[in-house]
Amino acid sequence: MNEHGISFMETILAVVILFLLTSALIPMTHQLRTTLHNKKLEVHASEVALNGALVAQQYGEQAGAQFIDDVVYTWSYDRGVICIRFENIHEERQKCVYQNGDPT
């Protein structure tokens, strides 16, 4: 028995375990970052919806655009519905907010 330290097999086993843990955590971290980024874009779209609704109410404008964190959010207002379009990581998204909270 080797009583002076850890053996070569123990070292290899520890490296393999660390490799397995790391290979499992990297994809999970990427997915969490992507989800967080998408949620951030959704929150900014809601903020643009509020600002667009205020502009439409006060000045009668029916469309506009706003830049937040290098993303262009365009909004349009039509009969109580404000829709915001923005570029997501992979696609263009649209979020519509209804005046009464009901799409009918």
XYZ file of C-alpha atoms in Angstrom:
104
model
C 0.000 0.000 0.000
C 1.051 3.528 -0.759
C 0.815 5.507 2.475
C 2.820 8.498 1.228
C 0.078 10.140 -0.860
C -2.519 9.401 -3.470
C -1.952 6.786 -6.124
C -2.005 7.246 -9.877
C -5.389 5.469 -10.136
C -6.957 7.770 -7.541
C -5.689 10.801 -9.450
C -7.102 9.497 -12.748
C -10.434 8.735 -11.050
C -10.620 12.260 -9.617
C -9.852 13.778 -13.041
C -12.531 11.627 -14.700
C -15.122 12.652 -12.096
C -14.254 16.335 -12.551
C -14.485 15.933 -16.335
C -17.941 14.330 -16.069
C -19.222 17.045 -13.746
C -17.872 19.795 -15.993
C -19.280 18.233 -19.157
C -22.719 18.082 -17.505
C -22.635 21.651 -16.170
C -21.478 23.473 -19.314
C -24.625 22.742 -21.412
C -26.842 23.504 -18.424
C -25.094 26.842 -17.912
C -25.520 27.707 -21.595
C -29.235 26.894 -21.440
C -29.689 29.012 -18.314
C -27.885 31.970 -19.911
C -30.028 31.695 -23.043
C -33.227 31.528 -20.984
C -32.144 34.526 -18.912
C -31.366 36.528 -22.058
C -34.785 35.698 -23.555
C -36.565 36.707 -20.339
C -34.631 39.980 -20.322
C -35.786 40.692 -23.885
C -39.387 39.950 -22.860
C -39.154 42.381 -19.928
C -37.752 45.070 -22.220
C -40.591 44.404 -24.680
C -43.088 44.951 -21.860
C -41.378 48.223 -20.985
C -41.580 49.328 -24.630
C -45.278 48.377 -24.658
C -45.908 50.642 -21.693
C -43.931 53.514 -23.206
C -45.671 53.020 -26.566
C -49.090 53.018 -24.938
C -48.270 56.253 -23.127
C -47.036 57.886 -26.353
C -50.127 56.685 -28.227
C -52.396 58.025 -25.518
C -50.667 61.386 -25.080
C -49.610 62.205 -28.636
C -51.803 59.995 -30.802
C -48.882 58.261 -32.500
C -49.609 54.783 -33.829
C -46.081 53.390 -34.159
C -42.544 53.915 -32.979
C -39.266 52.299 -32.057
C -37.039 52.145 -29.026
C -33.455 50.902 -28.595
C -32.544 49.015 -25.421
C -29.183 47.220 -25.087
C -28.543 47.360 -28.859
C -31.892 45.715 -29.656
C -34.525 47.538 -31.694
C -38.051 47.195 -30.342
C -40.692 48.464 -32.761
C -44.217 48.985 -31.539
C -47.541 49.623 -33.209
C -50.857 50.568 -31.649
C -54.206 49.743 -33.206
C -57.618 49.821 -31.486
C -56.509 48.945 -27.985
C -53.809 46.469 -29.006
C -50.133 47.310 -28.847
C -47.712 44.891 -30.507
C -43.960 44.913 -30.058
C -41.558 43.256 -32.494
C -37.966 42.517 -31.625
C -35.140 40.236 -32.695
C -34.506 37.308 -30.391
C -31.345 35.177 -30.520
C -32.622 33.029 -33.391
C -35.805 34.649 -34.683
C -38.013 37.713 -34.734
C -40.516 37.742 -31.889
C -43.779 39.579 -31.448
C -45.505 40.344 -28.182
C -48.994 41.847 -28.166
C -50.674 43.428 -25.167
C -54.420 43.965 -25.165
C -56.062 46.914 -23.473
C -58.357 44.804 -21.296
C -55.947 41.902 -21.013
C -58.253 39.830 -23.239
C -57.387 39.041 -26.903
C -61.062 38.992 -27.941
